[in-house]
Coordinates of C-alpha atoms and ligand atoms in Angstrom, one line a residue:
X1 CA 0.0 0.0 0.0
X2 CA 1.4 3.7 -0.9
X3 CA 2.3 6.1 1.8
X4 CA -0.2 8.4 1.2
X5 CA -2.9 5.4 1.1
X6 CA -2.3 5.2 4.8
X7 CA -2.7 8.5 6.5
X8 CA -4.8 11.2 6.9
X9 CA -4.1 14.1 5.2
X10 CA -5.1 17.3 7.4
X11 CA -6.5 20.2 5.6
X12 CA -8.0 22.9 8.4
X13 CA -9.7 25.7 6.1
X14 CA -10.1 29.0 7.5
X15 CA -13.0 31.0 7.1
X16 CA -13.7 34.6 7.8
X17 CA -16.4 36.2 8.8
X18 CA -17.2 39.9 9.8
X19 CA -18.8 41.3 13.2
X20 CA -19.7 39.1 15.7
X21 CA -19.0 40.8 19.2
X22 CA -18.0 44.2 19.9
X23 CA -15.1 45.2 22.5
X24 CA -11.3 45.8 22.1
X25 CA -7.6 45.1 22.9
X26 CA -7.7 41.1 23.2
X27 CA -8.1 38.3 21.2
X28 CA -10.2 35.6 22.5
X29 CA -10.0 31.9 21.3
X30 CA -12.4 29.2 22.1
X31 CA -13.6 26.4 21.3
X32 CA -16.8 25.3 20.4
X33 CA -18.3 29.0 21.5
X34 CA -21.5 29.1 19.5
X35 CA -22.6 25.4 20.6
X36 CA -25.1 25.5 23.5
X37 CA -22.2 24.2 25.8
X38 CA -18.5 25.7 25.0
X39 CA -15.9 22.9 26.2
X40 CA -13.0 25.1 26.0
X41 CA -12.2 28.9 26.4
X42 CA -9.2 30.2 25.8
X43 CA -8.4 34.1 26.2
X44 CA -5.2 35.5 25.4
X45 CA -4.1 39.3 25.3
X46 CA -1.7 40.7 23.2
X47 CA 1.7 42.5 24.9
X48 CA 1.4 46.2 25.8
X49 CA 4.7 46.5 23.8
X50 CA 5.2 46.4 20.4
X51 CA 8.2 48.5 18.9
X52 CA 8.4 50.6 16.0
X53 CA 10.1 48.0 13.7
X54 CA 7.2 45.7 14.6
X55 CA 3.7 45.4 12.9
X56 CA 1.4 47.4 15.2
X57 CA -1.1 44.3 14.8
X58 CA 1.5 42.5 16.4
X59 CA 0.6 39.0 14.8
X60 CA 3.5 37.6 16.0
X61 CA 1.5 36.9 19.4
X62 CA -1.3 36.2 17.6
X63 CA -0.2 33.2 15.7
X64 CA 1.9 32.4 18.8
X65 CA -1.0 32.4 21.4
X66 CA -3.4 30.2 18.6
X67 CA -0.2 27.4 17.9
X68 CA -0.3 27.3 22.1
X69 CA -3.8 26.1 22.2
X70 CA -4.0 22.7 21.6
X71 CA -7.7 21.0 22.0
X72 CA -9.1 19.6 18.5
X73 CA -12.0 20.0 16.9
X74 CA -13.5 22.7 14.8
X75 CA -11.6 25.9 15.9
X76 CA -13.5 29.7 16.5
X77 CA -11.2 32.8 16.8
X78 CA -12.6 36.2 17.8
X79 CA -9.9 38.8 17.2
X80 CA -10.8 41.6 18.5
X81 CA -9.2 44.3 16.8
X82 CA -7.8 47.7 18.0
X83 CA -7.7 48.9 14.9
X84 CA -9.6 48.3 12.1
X85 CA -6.5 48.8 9.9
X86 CA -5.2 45.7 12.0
X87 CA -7.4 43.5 10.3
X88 CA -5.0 42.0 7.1
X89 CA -2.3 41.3 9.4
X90 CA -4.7 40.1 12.4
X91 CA -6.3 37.6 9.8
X92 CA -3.1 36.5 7.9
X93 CA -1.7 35.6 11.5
X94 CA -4.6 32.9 12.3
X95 CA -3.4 31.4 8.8
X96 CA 0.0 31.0 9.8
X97 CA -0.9 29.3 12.8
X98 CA -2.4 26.6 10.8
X99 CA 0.1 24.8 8.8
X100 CA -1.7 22.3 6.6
X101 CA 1.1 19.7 5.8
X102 CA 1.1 16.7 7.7
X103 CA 1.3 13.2 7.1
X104 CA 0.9 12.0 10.2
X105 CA -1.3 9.0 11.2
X106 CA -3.6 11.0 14.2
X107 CA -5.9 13.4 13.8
X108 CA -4.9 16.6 13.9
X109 CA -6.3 19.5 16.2
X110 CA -8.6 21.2 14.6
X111 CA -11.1 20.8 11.5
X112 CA -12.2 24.4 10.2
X113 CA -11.4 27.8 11.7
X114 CA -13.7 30.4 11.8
X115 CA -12.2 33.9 12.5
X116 CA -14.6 36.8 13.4
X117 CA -13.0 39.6 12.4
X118 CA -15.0 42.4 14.3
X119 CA -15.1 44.0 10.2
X120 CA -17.7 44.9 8.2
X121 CA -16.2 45.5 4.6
X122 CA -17.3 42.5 3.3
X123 CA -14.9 43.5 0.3
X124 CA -11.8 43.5 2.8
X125 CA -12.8 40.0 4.3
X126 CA -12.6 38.2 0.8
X127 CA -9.0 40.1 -0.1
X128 CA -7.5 39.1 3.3
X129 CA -9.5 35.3 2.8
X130 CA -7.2 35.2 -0.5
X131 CA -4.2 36.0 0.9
X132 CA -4.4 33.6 3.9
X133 CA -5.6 30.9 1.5
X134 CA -1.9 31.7 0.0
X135 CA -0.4 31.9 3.1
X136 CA -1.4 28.3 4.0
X137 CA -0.5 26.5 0.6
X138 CA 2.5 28.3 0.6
X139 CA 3.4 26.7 4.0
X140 CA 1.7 23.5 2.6
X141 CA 4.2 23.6 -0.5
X142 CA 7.3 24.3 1.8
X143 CA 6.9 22.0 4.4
X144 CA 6.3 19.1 1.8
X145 CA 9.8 17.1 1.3
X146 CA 11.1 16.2 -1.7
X147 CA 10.9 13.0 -1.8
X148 CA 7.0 14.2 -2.7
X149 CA 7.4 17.6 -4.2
X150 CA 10.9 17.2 -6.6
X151 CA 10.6 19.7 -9.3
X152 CA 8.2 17.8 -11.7
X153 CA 5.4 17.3 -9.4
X154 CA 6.2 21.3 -8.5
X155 CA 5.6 22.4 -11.8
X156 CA 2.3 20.0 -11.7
X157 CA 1.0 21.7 -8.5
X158 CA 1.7 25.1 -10.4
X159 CA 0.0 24.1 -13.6
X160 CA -2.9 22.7 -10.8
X161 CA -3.1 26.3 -8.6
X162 CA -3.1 28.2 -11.9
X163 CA -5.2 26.4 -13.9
X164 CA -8.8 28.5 -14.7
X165 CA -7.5 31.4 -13.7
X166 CA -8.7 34.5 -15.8
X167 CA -6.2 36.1 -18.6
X168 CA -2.8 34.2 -16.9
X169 CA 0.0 32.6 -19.3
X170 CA 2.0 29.7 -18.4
X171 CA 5.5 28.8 -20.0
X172 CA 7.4 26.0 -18.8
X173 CA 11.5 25.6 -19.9
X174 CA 12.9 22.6 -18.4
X175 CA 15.8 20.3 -18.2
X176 CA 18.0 20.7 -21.8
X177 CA 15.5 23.2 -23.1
X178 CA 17.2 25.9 -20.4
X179 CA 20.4 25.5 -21.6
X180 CA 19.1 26.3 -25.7
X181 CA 17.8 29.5 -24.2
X182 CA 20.4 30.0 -22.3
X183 CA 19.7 30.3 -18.7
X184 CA 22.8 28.0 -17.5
X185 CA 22.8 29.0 -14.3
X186 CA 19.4 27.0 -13.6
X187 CA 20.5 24.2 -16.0
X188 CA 24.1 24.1 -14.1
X189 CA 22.6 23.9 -10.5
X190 CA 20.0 21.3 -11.5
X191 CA 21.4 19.0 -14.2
X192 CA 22.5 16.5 -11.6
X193 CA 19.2 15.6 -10.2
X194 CA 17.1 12.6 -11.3
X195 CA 14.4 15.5 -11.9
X196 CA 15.3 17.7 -14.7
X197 CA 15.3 22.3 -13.2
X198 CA 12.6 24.4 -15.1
X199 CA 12.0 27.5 -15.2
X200 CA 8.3 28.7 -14.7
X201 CA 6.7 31.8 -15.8
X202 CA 3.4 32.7 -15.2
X203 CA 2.2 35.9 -16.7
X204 CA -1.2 37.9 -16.2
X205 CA -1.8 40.7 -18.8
X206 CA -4.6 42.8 -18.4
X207 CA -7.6 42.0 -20.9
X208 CA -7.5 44.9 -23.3
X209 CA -4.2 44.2 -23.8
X210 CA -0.9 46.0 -21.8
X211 CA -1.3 49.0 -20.0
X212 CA 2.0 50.6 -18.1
X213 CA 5.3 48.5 -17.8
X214 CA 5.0 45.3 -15.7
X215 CA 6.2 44.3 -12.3
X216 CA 7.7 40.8 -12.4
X217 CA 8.7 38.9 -9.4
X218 CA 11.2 35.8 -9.5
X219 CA 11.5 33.3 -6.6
X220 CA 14.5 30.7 -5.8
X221 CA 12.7 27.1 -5.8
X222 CA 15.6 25.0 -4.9
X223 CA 13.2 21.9 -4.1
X224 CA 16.2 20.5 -2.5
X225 CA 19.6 21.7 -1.0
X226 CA 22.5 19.2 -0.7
X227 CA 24.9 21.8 -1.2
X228 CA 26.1 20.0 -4.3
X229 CA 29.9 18.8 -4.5
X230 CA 30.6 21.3 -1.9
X231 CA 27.6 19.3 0.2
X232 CA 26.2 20.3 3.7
X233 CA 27.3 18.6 6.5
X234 CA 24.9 16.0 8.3
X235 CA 23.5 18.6 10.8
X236 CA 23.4 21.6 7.8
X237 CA 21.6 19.7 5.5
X238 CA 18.1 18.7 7.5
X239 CA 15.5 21.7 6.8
X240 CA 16.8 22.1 3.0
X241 CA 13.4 21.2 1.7
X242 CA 12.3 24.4 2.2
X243 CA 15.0 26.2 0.2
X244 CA 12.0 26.8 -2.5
X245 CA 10.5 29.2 0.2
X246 CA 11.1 32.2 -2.0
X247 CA 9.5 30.7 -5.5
X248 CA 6.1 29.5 -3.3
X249 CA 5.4 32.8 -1.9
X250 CA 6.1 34.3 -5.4
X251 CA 3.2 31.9 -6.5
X252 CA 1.3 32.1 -4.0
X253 CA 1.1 36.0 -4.3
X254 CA 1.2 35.4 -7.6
X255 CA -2.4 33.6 -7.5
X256 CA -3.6 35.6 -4.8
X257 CA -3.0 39.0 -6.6
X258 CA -4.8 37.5 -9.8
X259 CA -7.8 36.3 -7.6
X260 CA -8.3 39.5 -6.0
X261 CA -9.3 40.9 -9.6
X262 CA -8.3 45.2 -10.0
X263 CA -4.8 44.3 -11.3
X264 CA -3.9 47.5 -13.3
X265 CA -0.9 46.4 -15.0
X266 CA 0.8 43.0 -15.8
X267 CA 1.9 40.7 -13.5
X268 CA 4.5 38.5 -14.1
X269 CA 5.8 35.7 -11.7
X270 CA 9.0 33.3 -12.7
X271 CA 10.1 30.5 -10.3
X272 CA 13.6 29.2 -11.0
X273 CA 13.5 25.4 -10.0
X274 CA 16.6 23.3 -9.3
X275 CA 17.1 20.5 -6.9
X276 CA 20.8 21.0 -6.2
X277 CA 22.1 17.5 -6.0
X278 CA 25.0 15.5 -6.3
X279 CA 25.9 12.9 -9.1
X280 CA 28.1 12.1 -12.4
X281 CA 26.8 15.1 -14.1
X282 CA 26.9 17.6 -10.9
X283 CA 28.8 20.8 -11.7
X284 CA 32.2 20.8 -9.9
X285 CA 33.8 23.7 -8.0
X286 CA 36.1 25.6 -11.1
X287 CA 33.5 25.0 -13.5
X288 CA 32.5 28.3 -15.5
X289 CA 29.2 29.0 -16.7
X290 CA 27.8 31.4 -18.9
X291 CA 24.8 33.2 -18.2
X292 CA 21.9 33.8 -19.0
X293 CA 23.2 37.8 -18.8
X294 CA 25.8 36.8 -20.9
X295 CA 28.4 37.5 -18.1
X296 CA 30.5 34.3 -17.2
X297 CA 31.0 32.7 -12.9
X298 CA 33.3 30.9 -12.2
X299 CA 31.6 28.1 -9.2
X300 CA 34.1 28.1 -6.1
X301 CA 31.0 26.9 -4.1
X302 CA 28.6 25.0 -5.5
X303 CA 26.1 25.6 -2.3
X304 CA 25.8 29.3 -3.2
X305 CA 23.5 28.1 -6.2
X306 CA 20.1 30.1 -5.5
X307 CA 21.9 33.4 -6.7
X308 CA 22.8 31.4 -10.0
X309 CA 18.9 30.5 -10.7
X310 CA 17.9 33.9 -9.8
X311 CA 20.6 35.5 -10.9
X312 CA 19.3 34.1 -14.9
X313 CA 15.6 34.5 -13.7
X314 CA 16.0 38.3 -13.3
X315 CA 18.5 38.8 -16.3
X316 CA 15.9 36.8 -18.9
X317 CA 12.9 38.7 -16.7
X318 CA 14.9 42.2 -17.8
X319 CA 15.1 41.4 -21.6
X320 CA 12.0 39.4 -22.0
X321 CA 9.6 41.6 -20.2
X322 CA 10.6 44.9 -19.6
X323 CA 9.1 45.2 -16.1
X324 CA 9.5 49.0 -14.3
X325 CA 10.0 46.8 -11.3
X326 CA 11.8 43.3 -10.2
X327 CA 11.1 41.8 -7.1
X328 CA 13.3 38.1 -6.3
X329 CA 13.0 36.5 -2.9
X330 CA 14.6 33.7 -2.0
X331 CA 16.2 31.9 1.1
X332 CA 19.5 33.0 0.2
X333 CA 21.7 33.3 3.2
X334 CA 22.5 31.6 6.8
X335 CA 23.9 35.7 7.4
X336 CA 20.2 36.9 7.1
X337 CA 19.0 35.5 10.3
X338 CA 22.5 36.9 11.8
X339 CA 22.0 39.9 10.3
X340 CA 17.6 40.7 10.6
X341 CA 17.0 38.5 12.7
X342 CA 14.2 35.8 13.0
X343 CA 11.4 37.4 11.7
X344 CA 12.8 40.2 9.7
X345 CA 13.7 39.4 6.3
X346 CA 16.8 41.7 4.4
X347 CA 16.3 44.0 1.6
X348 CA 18.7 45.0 -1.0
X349 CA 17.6 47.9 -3.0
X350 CA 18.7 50.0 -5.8
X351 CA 15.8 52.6 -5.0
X352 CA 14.5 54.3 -2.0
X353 CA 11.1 54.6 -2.7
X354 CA 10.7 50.5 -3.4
X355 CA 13.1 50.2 -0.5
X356 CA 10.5 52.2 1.6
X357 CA 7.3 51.1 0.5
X358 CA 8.3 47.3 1.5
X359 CA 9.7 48.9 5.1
X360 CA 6.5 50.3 5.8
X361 CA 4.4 47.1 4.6
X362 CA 5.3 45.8 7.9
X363 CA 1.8 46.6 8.7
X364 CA 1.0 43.1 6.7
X365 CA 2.9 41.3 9.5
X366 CA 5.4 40.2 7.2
X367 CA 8.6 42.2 8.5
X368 CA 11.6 43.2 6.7
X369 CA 14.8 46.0 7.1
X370 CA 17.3 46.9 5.0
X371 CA 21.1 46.3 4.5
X372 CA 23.3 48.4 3.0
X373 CA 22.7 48.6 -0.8
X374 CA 26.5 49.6 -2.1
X375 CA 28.0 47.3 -5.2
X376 CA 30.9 49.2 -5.5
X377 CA 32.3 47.9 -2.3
X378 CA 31.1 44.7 -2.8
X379 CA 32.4 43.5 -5.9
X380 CA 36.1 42.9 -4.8
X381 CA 34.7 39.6 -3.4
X382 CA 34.0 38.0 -6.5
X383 CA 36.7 38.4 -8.1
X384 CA 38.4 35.9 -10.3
X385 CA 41.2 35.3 -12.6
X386 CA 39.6 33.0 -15.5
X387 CA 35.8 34.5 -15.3
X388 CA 33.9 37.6 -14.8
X389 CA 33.3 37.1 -11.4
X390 CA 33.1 33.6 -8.6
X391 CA 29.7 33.2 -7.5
X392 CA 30.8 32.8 -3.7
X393 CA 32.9 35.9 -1.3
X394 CA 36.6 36.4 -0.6
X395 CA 35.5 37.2 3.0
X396 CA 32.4 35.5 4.4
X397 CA 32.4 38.9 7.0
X398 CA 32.0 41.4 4.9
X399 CA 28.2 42.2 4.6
X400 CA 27.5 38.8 3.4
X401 CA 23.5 39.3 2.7
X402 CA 24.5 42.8 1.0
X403 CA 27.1 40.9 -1.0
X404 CA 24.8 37.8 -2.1
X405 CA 22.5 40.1 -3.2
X406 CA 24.6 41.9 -5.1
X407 CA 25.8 38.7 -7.2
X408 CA 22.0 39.1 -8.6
X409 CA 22.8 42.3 -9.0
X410 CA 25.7 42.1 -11.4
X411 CA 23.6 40.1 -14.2
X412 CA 21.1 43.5 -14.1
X413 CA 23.2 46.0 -15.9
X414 CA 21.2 46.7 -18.6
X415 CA 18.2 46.9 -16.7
X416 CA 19.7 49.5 -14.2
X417 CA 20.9 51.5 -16.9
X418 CA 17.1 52.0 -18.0
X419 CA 16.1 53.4 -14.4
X420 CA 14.8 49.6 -13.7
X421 CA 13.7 49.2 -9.5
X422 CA 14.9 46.2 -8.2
X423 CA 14.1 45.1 -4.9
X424 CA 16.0 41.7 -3.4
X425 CA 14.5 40.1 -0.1
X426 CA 16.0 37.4 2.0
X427 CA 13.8 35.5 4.0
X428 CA 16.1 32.7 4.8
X429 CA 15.2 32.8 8.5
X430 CA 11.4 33.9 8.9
X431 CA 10.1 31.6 5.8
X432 CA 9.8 29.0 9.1
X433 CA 9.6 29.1 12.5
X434 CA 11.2 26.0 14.1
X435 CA 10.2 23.3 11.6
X436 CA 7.1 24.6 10.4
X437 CA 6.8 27.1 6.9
X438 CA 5.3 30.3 7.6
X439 CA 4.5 31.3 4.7
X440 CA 6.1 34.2 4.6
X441 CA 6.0 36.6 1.7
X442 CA 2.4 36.3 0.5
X443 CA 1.2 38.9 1.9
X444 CA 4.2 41.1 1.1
X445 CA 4.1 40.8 -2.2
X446 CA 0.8 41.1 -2.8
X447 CA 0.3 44.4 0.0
X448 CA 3.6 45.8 -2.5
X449 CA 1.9 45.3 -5.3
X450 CA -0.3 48.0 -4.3
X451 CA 1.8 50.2 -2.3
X452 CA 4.2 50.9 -6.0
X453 CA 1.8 53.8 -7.4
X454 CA 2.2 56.1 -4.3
X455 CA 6.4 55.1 -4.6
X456 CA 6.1 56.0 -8.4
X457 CA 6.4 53.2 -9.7
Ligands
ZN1 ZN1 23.0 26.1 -1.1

């Protein structure tokens, strides 16, 4: 009988609804609270503090204070906002607390979760509903191991979540196919693997044809992370399923951007898939490739490969779509979580206004802060005598998240010479939170997507 014949696969839906009880400053969970007899009650308050670099919904104790209750059975959250600007943030922070992915033989704790949202923009409810849908399938997508999700059955769960959905493309270049066009970064960090890389690119335009210059986002979907020849140790390589963090909350976003409806320019999403792996064919340390940017790395490490997918999905996003804006995040770096933090992602930005807008969409409970955006000093550490540049540092203490960021950067020239925005998150650390997927990103993108107007852009 098949694994998946045997257990019970757990699928808690959340459901929002608007006003149900009017007060303030606490949320209240419980179970069973509309039945005639509640069997639980669970009341929790959020911390009087909450610092400027936090999201003044503080989700963080929201999601916290639900993952602490554990009774089963159908679930009822009342948050009770203090704000009514809280209430994105408030609802995507009951999502996170739900990871779907299980495949565990028990039952899990709780059915369905309906969240009353003290909100009466029925409008509001179904946008935040989509996001935290994408919240939790973004989870779902990262906690699944590859021995399940390997990049063919990725690209079939992509075909799957954008299937039927209005006025969206879908191009698929995989295994040999990426080297013809090209993009040899992808095709070098993947060729070793029993499943070929692809690159994915799902494209919305808007139904009367193009209107403005798009916004393209590219995520890093390395469905696995041995490291390659230069492979993890025993205790590094555990958790490296969910170096495709960055690709699943570009699709995720991607979907829930397109669901929402009101897109007013087009939206393209690329997810650069590679399982990084180790065999006959694997690229070696002092291979050189050529890129897709035409510029040519040297490999000194071949477990720095996520810049090398995105560093050919941003170069063929530049010439093939001729976005205003490029947004790539990926689980780049071990330095972010030494640099952030835990559960602020770092930005690397060539403009102030993009760098800005995604500071102050903290309010979607998805943090982030900047590190110093400065190529010039950064470059010395790629140098190399045989190629344009190595694709791993000199010095691993010199502004490492800054610096693996700016590797991207280097295969963007053109594009920065048109006045191109470019925006590079690392969410290496808060894409999970112990070994559960967060979903981090979703709601990021998506609340972005919206601010770039105002930034002028
Ligand atoms: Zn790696």
């Amino acid at each position: 009988m098949a694994v998946a014949d045997t257990i019970m696969k757990f699928h808690p839906t959340i459901r929002l609804h608007g006003r149900w009880h009017r007060t303030n400053s606490a949320i209240i969970t419980s179970h069973n609270v509309f039945s005639d007899v509640a069997s639980r009650l669970c009341v929790a308050a959020l911390p009087k503090a909450c610092s400027r670099h936090n999201c003044p919904a503080q989700p963080h104790a929201i999601t916290d204070a639900l993952k602490s209750n554990k009774g089963r059975g159908d679930l009822s959250v009342i948050l009770l906002l203090a704000h009514p600007s809280h209430a994105a943030a408030a609802g995507c922070a009951v999502a996170r607390a739900f990871p779907r992915y299980a495949l565990k033989r028990e039952r899990a704790a709780a059915a369905n979760v309906d969240v009353y949202m003290g909100c009466d923009d029925t409008e509001a409810l179904r946008q935040i509903g989509l996001i935290a849908e994408g919240i939790q399938t973004c989870a779902e997508l990262v906690d699944t191991p590859c021995n399940i999700l390997n990049v063919p059955e990725y690209v079939r769960r992509v075909q799957e979540l954008v299937s039927g959905l209005p006025n969206v493309t879908i191009r698929v270049i995989s295994g040999e196919d990426l080297e013809k066009e090209g993009l040899r970064g992808i095709y070098g960090v993947g060729k070793a693997a029993v499943g070929p890389p692809a690159m994915v690119v799902l494209s919305y335009t808007l139904p009367g044809g193009a209107v403005g210059k798009p916004v393209v986002w590219v995520g890093k979907g390395i469905v696995y992370d041995t490291g390659g020849l230069s492979i993890k140790s025993k205790d590094g390589m555990p958790g490296m399923k969910t170096d495709m963090g960055g690709s699943a909350a570009v699709l995720c976003a991607f979907v829930a951007a397109v669901k929402r409806g009101g897109l007013n320019r087009p939206l393209s999403a690329i997810l650069c898939m590679a399982e990084n792996s180790v065999s006959a064919a694997a690229t070696r340390p002092d291979d050189i490739h050529v890129m897709y940017s035409g510029k040519t790395v040297e490999i000194n490490n071949t477990d720095a490969e996520g810049r090398l997918v995105l560093a050919d999905g941003v170069a063929w996003a530049a010439k093939q779509l001729q976005p205003a804006v490029i947004v790539d995040m990926a689980t780049l770096t071990g330095a972010q979580g030494v640099a952030t933090g835990h559960r602020h992602a770092a930005m690397y930005c060539n403009n102030e206004k993009l760098e800005a807008a995604a500071q102050a969409r903290r309010q979607c409970g998805d943090l982030t802060f900047p590190v110093p955006y400065a190529p010039e000093f950064f470059a010395a550490e790629f140098a190399s005598a045989v190629a344009d540049m190595k694709n791993s540092v000199a010095c691993r203490s010199n502004a490492q998240v800054s610096c693996a960021a700016q590797f991207i950067g280097n295969h963007l020239e053109p594009f920065f010479e048109a006045g191109g925005a470019w925006l590079h998150i690392d969410m290496a650390a808060p894409s999970h939170q112990g070994p559960r997927a967060t979903g981090y990103g979703v709601a990021l993108l998506c609340q972005l997507l919206d601010e770039l107007p105002a930034a002028g852009l």
